[in-house]
Amino acid sequence: AQTVTQSQPEMSVQEAETVTLSCTYDTSENNYYLFWYKQPPSRQMILVIRQEAYKQQNATENRFSVNFQKAAKSFSLKISDSQLGDTAMYFCAFMNPLLNTGNQFYFGTGTSLTVIP
Amino acid sequence: DAGITQSPRHKVTETGTPVTLRCHQTENHRYMYWYRQDPGHGLRLIHYSYGVKDTDKGEVSDGYSVSRSKTEDFLLTLESATSSQTSVYFCAISVTLETGHTFGSGTRLTVV
């Protein structure tokens, strides 16, 4: 089975500062997708950003960017100019469409981020 | 937005009773999934479906069954609920590989 590890159960950051959430994964495949999801207290799962493994360029979405290190199997999320609304649980996820017929996702255990006013 | 709804949103049930959770989508997407979310475990796949009457087991399928008789509906059944099945259950669909999963709003199930 594929594994996804988030080694930081909880983190905090001052409003307007930058924070980086870590994620590592284990796979022998070469083609796959990586995602970061945000889960605010409302419980809704919201896609933040995604990265295709075959693309060398790191994905960015406004204040959110990733540092994708394929050889190291690392996929960290950087949040710039942190806002109070960024307070949430963040999940890293891995998907390899070739492993099975279902495009299954494998999730990390999550990092709870608190933005401090 | 892909329309995906889960029902009920909350449920309390007694140990040993059967429980069915429903996931409904409005976009005719092929892939549908059931996950459970527990503290310290993230989201774990229970079952998934890749078409009508085509389903397969995920990582934590013991004690659960699923059915998909129509493209739009994916049902998760706990045949005889146990306290270890107290959890938040999420349904998801895959629109495309590029967009990843779209999730429902979740069902909080408490087994007493």
PDB file of N, CA, C and O in Angstrom, chain A residues 33 35 37 39 42-47 50 52 54 89 91 95 97 100-110, chain B residues 9-10 31 33 35 37 40-43 45 48 50 57 88 90 94 97-101 103-108:
ATOM      1  N   TYR A  33      -0.236  11.657  -8.817  1.00  0.00           N
ATOM      2  CA  TYR A  33      -0.727  12.992  -8.502  1.00  0.00           C
ATOM      3  C   TYR A  33      -0.661  13.197  -6.997  1.00  0.00           C
ATOM      4  O   TYR A  33      -0.864  12.260  -6.210  1.00  0.00           O
ATOM      5  N   PHE A  35      -1.952  15.982  -3.807  1.00  0.00           N
ATOM      6  CA  PHE A  35      -2.948  17.004  -3.503  1.00  0.00           C
ATOM      7  C   PHE A  35      -2.794  17.469  -2.051  1.00  0.00           C
ATOM      8  O   PHE A  35      -2.346  16.724  -1.189  1.00  0.00           O
ATOM      9  N   TYR A  37      -5.523  19.079   0.727  1.00  0.00           N
ATOM     10  CA  TYR A  37      -6.907  19.420   1.019  1.00  0.00           C
ATOM     11  C   TYR A  37      -6.956  20.160   2.349  1.00  0.00           C
ATOM     12  O   TYR A  37      -6.204  19.876   3.270  1.00  0.00           O
ATOM     13  N   GLN A  39      -9.540  21.258   5.547  1.00  0.00           N
ATOM     14  CA  GLN A  39     -10.806  20.948   6.213  1.00  0.00           C
ATOM     15  C   GLN A  39     -11.019  21.926   7.358  1.00  0.00           C
ATOM     16  O   GLN A  39     -10.483  21.752   8.444  1.00  0.00           O
ATOM     17  N   SER A  42     -16.039  23.605   9.559  1.00  0.00           N
ATOM     18  CA  SER A  42     -17.306  23.215   8.926  1.00  0.00           C
ATOM     19  C   SER A  42     -17.309  21.761   8.460  1.00  0.00           C
ATOM     20  O   SER A  42     -18.364  21.218   8.128  1.00  0.00           O
ATOM     21  N   ARG A  43     -16.147  21.141   8.435  1.00  0.00           N
ATOM     22  CA  ARG A  43     -15.973  19.732   8.070  1.00  0.00           C
ATOM     23  C   ARG A  43     -15.849  19.517   6.560  1.00  0.00           C
ATOM     24  O   ARG A  43     -15.490  18.425   6.117  1.00  0.00           O
ATOM     25  N   GLN A  44     -16.160  20.507   5.767  1.00  0.00           N
ATOM     26  CA  GLN A  44     -16.084  20.345   4.324  1.00  0.00           C
ATOM     27  C   GLN A  44     -14.635  20.159   3.877  1.00  0.00           C
ATOM     28  O   GLN A  44     -13.741  20.846   4.352  1.00  0.00           O
ATOM     29  N   MET A  45     -14.390  19.236   2.965  1.00  0.00           N
ATOM     30  CA  MET A  45     -13.056  19.004   2.412  1.00  0.00           C
ATOM     31  C   MET A  45     -12.912  19.849   1.149  1.00  0.00           C
ATOM     32  O   MET A  45     -13.700  19.722   0.207  1.00  0.00           O
ATOM     33  N   ILE A  46     -11.889  20.695   1.135  1.00  0.00           N
ATOM     34  CA  ILE A  46     -11.707  21.649   0.051  1.00  0.00           C
ATOM     35  C   ILE A  46     -10.340  21.442  -0.587  1.00  0.00           C
ATOM     36  O   ILE A  46      -9.324  21.425   0.110  1.00  0.00           O
ATOM     37  N   LEU A  47     -10.314  21.276  -1.898  1.00  0.00           N
ATOM     38  CA  LEU A  47      -9.036  21.117  -2.595  1.00  0.00           C
ATOM     39  C   LEU A  47      -8.283  22.442  -2.590  1.00  0.00           C
ATOM     40  O   LEU A  47      -8.819  23.471  -2.988  1.00  0.00           O
ATOM     41  N   ARG A  50      -2.866  21.031  -6.321  1.00  0.00           N
ATOM     42  CA  ARG A  50      -2.500  19.709  -6.804  1.00  0.00           C
ATOM     43  C   ARG A  50      -1.222  19.804  -7.638  1.00  0.00           C
ATOM     44  O   ARG A  50      -0.882  20.863  -8.165  1.00  0.00           O
ATOM     45  N   GLU A  52       1.079  17.341 -10.535  1.00  0.00           N
ATOM     46  CA  GLU A  52       1.330  16.118 -11.295  1.00  0.00           C
ATOM     47  C   GLU A  52       2.813  15.775 -11.185  1.00  0.00           C
ATOM     48  O   GLU A  52       3.661  16.648 -11.348  1.00  0.00           O
ATOM     49  N   TYR A  54       4.833  14.333 -13.118  1.00  0.00           N
ATOM     50  CA  TYR A  54       5.667  14.489 -14.308  1.00  0.00           C
ATOM     51  C   TYR A  54       6.020  15.953 -14.579  1.00  0.00           C
ATOM     52  O   TYR A  54       6.839  16.245 -15.436  1.00  0.00           O
ATOM     53  N   MET A  89      -7.689  21.939   9.360  1.00  0.00           N
ATOM     54  CA  MET A  89      -6.875  20.729   9.237  1.00  0.00           C
ATOM     55  C   MET A  89      -6.481  20.615   7.777  1.00  0.00           C
ATOM     56  O   MET A  89      -7.315  20.813   6.887  1.00  0.00           O
ATOM     57  N   PHE A  91      -4.756  18.120   4.854  1.00  0.00           N
ATOM     58  CA  PHE A  91      -4.426  16.749   4.520  1.00  0.00           C
ATOM     59  C   PHE A  91      -3.657  16.696   3.209  1.00  0.00           C
ATOM     60  O   PHE A  91      -4.054  17.316   2.216  1.00  0.00           O
ATOM     61  N   MET A  95      -2.287   9.959  -5.241  1.00  0.00           N
ATOM     62  CA  MET A  95      -3.116   9.129  -6.109  1.00  0.00           C
ATOM     63  C   MET A  95      -2.303   8.663  -7.311  1.00  0.00           C
ATOM     64  O   MET A  95      -1.654   9.477  -7.969  1.00  0.00           O
ATOM     65  N   PRO A  97      -3.068   6.629 -10.707  1.00  0.00           N
ATOM     66  CA  PRO A  97      -4.153   6.051 -11.499  1.00  0.00           C
ATOM     67  C   PRO A  97      -3.828   4.682 -12.085  1.00  0.00           C
ATOM     68  O   PRO A  97      -4.717   3.986 -12.552  1.00  0.00           O
ATOM     69  N   ASN A 100      -4.712   0.810  -9.791  1.00  0.00           N
ATOM     70  CA  ASN A 100      -5.968   0.079  -9.694  1.00  0.00           C
ATOM     71  C   ASN A 100      -6.981   0.748 -10.617  1.00  0.00           C
ATOM     72  O   ASN A 100      -6.695   1.754 -11.239  1.00  0.00           O
ATOM     73  N   THR A 101      -8.153   0.200 -10.646  1.00  0.00           N
ATOM     74  CA  THR A 101      -9.169   0.747 -11.533  1.00  0.00           C
ATOM     75  C   THR A 101      -9.917   1.922 -10.924  1.00  0.00           C
ATOM     76  O   THR A 101     -10.730   2.531 -11.578  1.00  0.00           O
ATOM     77  N   GLY A 102      -9.684   2.207  -9.673  1.00  0.00           N
ATOM     78  CA  GLY A 102     -10.535   3.169  -8.996  1.00  0.00           C
ATOM     79  C   GLY A 102      -9.945   4.517  -8.705  1.00  0.00           C
ATOM     80  O   GLY A 102     -10.593   5.349  -8.091  1.00  0.00           O
ATOM     81  N   ASN A 103      -8.705   4.771  -9.144  1.00  0.00           N
ATOM     82  CA  ASN A 103      -8.080   6.056  -8.842  1.00  0.00           C
ATOM     83  C   ASN A 103      -8.138   6.364  -7.354  1.00  0.00           C
ATOM     84  O   ASN A 103      -8.559   7.438  -6.927  1.00  0.00           O
ATOM     85  N   GLN A 104      -7.725   5.410  -6.566  1.00  0.00           N
ATOM     86  CA  GLN A 104      -7.822   5.566  -5.122  1.00  0.00           C
ATOM     87  C   GLN A 104      -6.862   6.625  -4.612  1.00  0.00           C
ATOM     88  O   GLN A 104      -5.750   6.771  -5.092  1.00  0.00           O
ATOM     89  N   PHE A 105      -7.322   7.329  -3.582  1.00  0.00           N
ATOM     90  CA  PHE A 105      -6.513   8.296  -2.880  1.00  0.00           C
ATOM     91  C   PHE A 105      -5.988   7.686  -1.581  1.00  0.00           C
ATOM     92  O   PHE A 105      -6.671   6.914  -0.932  1.00  0.00           O
ATOM     93  N   TYR A 106      -4.796   8.082  -1.214  1.00  0.00           N
ATOM     94  CA  TYR A 106      -4.217   7.730   0.074  1.00  0.00           C
ATOM     95  C   TYR A 106      -3.900   9.030   0.796  1.00  0.00           C
ATOM     96  O   TYR A 106      -3.230   9.909   0.235  1.00  0.00           O
ATOM     97  N   PHE A 107      -4.418   9.141   2.024  1.00  0.00           N
ATOM     98  CA  PHE A 107      -4.314  10.390   2.768  1.00  0.00           C
ATOM     99  C   PHE A 107      -3.325  10.275   3.915  1.00  0.00           C
ATOM    100  O   PHE A 107      -3.178   9.216   4.527  1.00  0.00           O
ATOM    101  N   GLY A 108      -2.688  11.395   4.238  1.00  0.00           N
ATOM    102  CA  GLY A 108      -1.928  11.490   5.470  1.00  0.00           C
ATOM    103  C   GLY A 108      -2.868  11.697   6.645  1.00  0.00           C
ATOM    104  O   GLY A 108      -4.079  11.822   6.484  1.00  0.00           O
ATOM    105  N   THR A 109      -2.292  11.757   7.844  1.00  0.00           N
ATOM    106  CA  THR A 109      -3.095  11.870   9.060  1.00  0.00           C
ATOM    107  C   THR A 109      -3.488  13.305   9.388  1.00  0.00           C
ATOM    108  O   THR A 109      -4.255  13.536  10.311  1.00  0.00           O
ATOM    109  N   GLY A 110      -2.965  14.249   8.631  1.00  0.00           N
ATOM    110  CA  GLY A 110      -3.399  15.627   8.803  1.00  0.00           C
ATOM    111  C   GLY A 110      -2.512  16.464   9.695  1.00  0.00           C
ATOM    112  O   GLY A 110      -1.847  15.959  10.597  1.00  0.00           O
TER     113      GLY A 110
ATOM    114  N   ARG B   9     -26.982  13.866   7.749  1.00  0.00           N
ATOM    115  CA  ARG B   9     -25.792  14.617   8.157  1.00  0.00           C
ATOM    116  C   ARG B   9     -25.294  14.156   9.524  1.00  0.00           C
ATOM    117  O   ARG B   9     -24.096  14.180   9.783  1.00  0.00           O
ATOM    118  N   HIS B  10     -26.223  13.773  10.373  1.00  0.00           N
ATOM    119  CA  HIS B  10     -25.900  13.240  11.687  1.00  0.00           C
ATOM    120  C   HIS B  10     -26.798  12.040  11.954  1.00  0.00           C
ATOM    121  O   HIS B  10     -27.957  12.027  11.522  1.00  0.00           O
ATOM    122  N   TYR B  31     -16.773   7.350 -10.970  1.00  0.00           N
ATOM    123  CA  TYR B  31     -16.122   6.898  -9.751  1.00  0.00           C
ATOM    124  C   TYR B  31     -16.753   7.524  -8.517  1.00  0.00           C
ATOM    125  O   TYR B  31     -16.894   8.744  -8.441  1.00  0.00           O
ATOM    126  N   TYR B  33     -16.753   7.037  -3.974  1.00  0.00           N
ATOM    127  CA  TYR B  33     -15.946   6.489  -2.887  1.00  0.00           C
ATOM    128  C   TYR B  33     -16.627   6.736  -1.546  1.00  0.00           C
ATOM    129  O   TYR B  33     -17.317   7.738  -1.367  1.00  0.00           O
ATOM    130  N   TYR B  35     -15.237   7.044   2.452  1.00  0.00           N
ATOM    131  CA  TYR B  35     -14.120   7.115   3.381  1.00  0.00           C
ATOM    132  C   TYR B  35     -14.676   7.284   4.788  1.00  0.00           C
ATOM    133  O   TYR B  35     -15.768   7.803   4.996  1.00  0.00           O
ATOM    134  N   GLN B  37     -13.300   9.060   8.491  1.00  0.00           N
ATOM    135  CA  GLN B  37     -12.284   9.947   9.059  1.00  0.00           C
ATOM    136  C   GLN B  37     -12.251   9.781  10.564  1.00  0.00           C
ATOM    137  O   GLN B  37     -13.278   9.955  11.240  1.00  0.00           O
ATOM    138  N   GLY B  40      -6.132  10.935  14.107  1.00  0.00           N
ATOM    139  CA  GLY B  40      -4.896  10.167  14.054  1.00  0.00           C
ATOM    140  C   GLY B  40      -4.780   9.228  12.874  1.00  0.00           C
ATOM    141  O   GLY B  40      -3.738   8.586  12.691  1.00  0.00           O
ATOM    142  N   HIS B  41      -5.846   9.147  12.075  1.00  0.00           N
ATOM    143  CA  HIS B  41      -5.828   8.228  10.922  1.00  0.00           C
ATOM    144  C   HIS B  41      -6.079   8.939   9.604  1.00  0.00           C
ATOM    145  O   HIS B  41      -5.939   8.339   8.546  1.00  0.00           O
ATOM    146  N   GLY B  42      -6.476  10.167   9.630  1.00  0.00           N
ATOM    147  CA  GLY B  42      -6.824  10.838   8.384  1.00  0.00           C
ATOM    148  C   GLY B  42      -8.069  10.214   7.781  1.00  0.00           C
ATOM    149  O   GLY B  42      -8.979   9.784   8.499  1.00  0.00           O
ATOM    150  N   LEU B  43      -8.114  10.156   6.468  1.00  0.00           N
ATOM    151  CA  LEU B  43      -9.228   9.531   5.770  1.00  0.00           C
ATOM    152  C   LEU B  43      -8.777   8.185   5.238  1.00  0.00           C
ATOM    153  O   LEU B  43      -7.722   8.083   4.602  1.00  0.00           O
ATOM    154  N   LEU B  45     -10.049   4.684   3.031  1.00  0.00           N
ATOM    155  CA  LEU B  45     -11.023   4.221   2.057  1.00  0.00           C
ATOM    156  C   LEU B  45     -11.729   2.966   2.543  1.00  0.00           C
ATOM    157  O   LEU B  45     -11.085   1.997   2.951  1.00  0.00           O
ATOM    158  N   TYR B  48     -15.138   1.540  -2.881  1.00  0.00           N
ATOM    159  CA  TYR B  48     -15.303   2.457  -3.992  1.00  0.00           C
ATOM    160  C   TYR B  48     -16.055   1.764  -5.124  1.00  0.00           C
ATOM    161  O   TYR B  48     -16.204   0.535  -5.143  1.00  0.00           O
ATOM    162  N   TYR B  50     -16.619   1.891  -9.516  1.00  0.00           N
ATOM    163  CA  TYR B  50     -16.173   2.421 -10.804  1.00  0.00           C
ATOM    164  C   TYR B  50     -17.242   2.249 -11.874  1.00  0.00           C
ATOM    165  O   TYR B  50     -16.944   2.304 -13.070  1.00  0.00           O
ATOM    166  N   LYS B  57     -13.294  -3.314  -2.631  1.00  0.00           N
ATOM    167  CA  LYS B  57     -12.972  -2.995  -1.250  1.00  0.00           C
ATOM    168  C   LYS B  57     -11.812  -2.039  -1.156  1.00  0.00           C
ATOM    169  O   LYS B  57     -10.893  -2.046  -1.976  1.00  0.00           O
ATOM    170  N   VAL B  88     -16.751   9.888  11.266  1.00  0.00           N
ATOM    171  CA  VAL B  88     -17.320  10.770  10.249  1.00  0.00           C
ATOM    172  C   VAL B  88     -17.098  10.101   8.901  1.00  0.00           C
ATOM    173  O   VAL B  88     -15.961   9.725   8.567  1.00  0.00           O
ATOM    174  N   PHE B  90     -17.325  10.171   4.781  1.00  0.00           N
ATOM    175  CA  PHE B  90     -17.347  11.054   3.620  1.00  0.00           C
ATOM    176  C   PHE B  90     -17.544  10.244   2.350  1.00  0.00           C
ATOM    177  O   PHE B  90     -16.914   9.207   2.143  1.00  0.00           O
ATOM    178  N   SER B  94     -14.858  11.296  -8.247  1.00  0.00           N
ATOM    179  CA  SER B  94     -13.722  11.756  -9.039  1.00  0.00           C
ATOM    180  C   SER B  94     -14.254  12.314 -10.342  1.00  0.00           C
ATOM    181  O   SER B  94     -14.808  11.568 -11.147  1.00  0.00           O
ATOM    182  N   LEU B  97      -8.943  13.105 -13.254  1.00  0.00           N
ATOM    183  CA  LEU B  97      -7.705  12.922 -12.513  1.00  0.00           C
ATOM    184  C   LEU B  97      -7.123  14.268 -12.095  1.00  0.00           C
ATOM    185  O   LEU B  97      -6.573  14.414 -11.013  1.00  0.00           O
ATOM    186  N   GLU B  98      -7.280  15.247 -12.966  1.00  0.00           N
ATOM    187  CA  GLU B  98      -6.684  16.538 -12.691  1.00  0.00           C
ATOM    188  C   GLU B  98      -7.365  17.249 -11.533  1.00  0.00           C
ATOM    189  O   GLU B  98      -6.721  17.950 -10.767  1.00  0.00           O
ATOM    190  N   THR B  99      -8.660  17.089 -11.401  1.00  0.00           N
ATOM    191  CA  THR B  99      -9.375  17.815 -10.348  1.00  0.00           C
ATOM    192  C   THR B  99      -9.386  17.057  -9.031  1.00  0.00           C
ATOM    193  O   THR B  99      -9.745  17.612  -8.002  1.00  0.00           O
ATOM    194  N   GLY B 100      -9.027  15.786  -9.058  1.00  0.00           N
ATOM    195  CA  GLY B 100      -9.023  15.037  -7.813  1.00  0.00           C
ATOM    196  C   GLY B 100     -10.421  14.733  -7.319  1.00  0.00           C
ATOM    197  O   GLY B 100     -11.385  14.730  -8.073  1.00  0.00           O
ATOM    198  N   HIS B 101     -10.530  14.474  -6.035  1.00  0.00           N
ATOM    199  CA  HIS B 101     -11.819  14.161  -5.411  1.00  0.00           C
ATOM    200  C   HIS B 101     -12.617  15.422  -5.126  1.00  0.00           C
ATOM    201  O   HIS B 101     -12.061  16.453  -4.749  1.00  0.00           O
ATOM    202  N   PHE B 103     -15.727  16.160  -2.463  1.00  0.00           N
ATOM    203  CA  PHE B 103     -16.315  15.492  -1.307  1.00  0.00           C
ATOM    204  C   PHE B 103     -17.705  15.998  -0.987  1.00  0.00           C
ATOM    205  O   PHE B 103     -18.032  17.174  -1.212  1.00  0.00           O
ATOM    206  N   GLY B 104     -18.509  15.102  -0.408  1.00  0.00           N
ATOM    207  CA  GLY B 104     -19.750  15.521   0.218  1.00  0.00           C
ATOM    208  C   GLY B 104     -19.447  16.177   1.554  1.00  0.00           C
ATOM    209  O   GLY B 104     -18.281  16.292   1.965  1.00  0.00           O
ATOM    210  N   SER B 105     -20.481  16.577   2.249  1.00  0.00           N
ATOM    211  CA  SER B 105     -20.306  17.336   3.495  1.00  0.00           C
ATOM    212  C   SER B 105     -20.129  16.442   4.719  1.00  0.00           C
ATOM    213  O   SER B 105     -19.927  16.938   5.813  1.00  0.00           O
ATOM    214  N   GLY B 106     -20.194  15.128   4.519  1.00  0.00           N
ATOM    215  CA  GLY B 106     -19.912  14.208   5.608  1.00  0.00           C
ATOM    216  C   GLY B 106     -21.131  13.844   6.437  1.00  0.00           C
ATOM    217  O   GLY B 106     -22.096  14.602   6.542  1.00  0.00           O
ATOM    218  N   THR B 107     -21.065  12.652   7.034  1.00  0.00           N
ATOM    219  CA  THR B 107     -22.084  12.171   7.972  1.00  0.00           C
ATOM    220  C   THR B 107     -21.386  11.791   9.269  1.00  0.00           C
ATOM    221  O   THR B 107     -20.473  10.966   9.259  1.00  0.00           O
ATOM    222  N   ARG B 108     -21.812  12.413  10.362  1.00  0.00           N
ATOM    223  CA  ARG B 108     -21.267  12.036  11.673  1.00  0.00           C
ATOM    224  C   ARG B 108     -22.143  10.943  12.249  1.00  0.00           C
ATOM    225  O   ARG B 108     -23.315  11.170  12.548  1.00  0.00           O
TER     226      ARG B 108
END
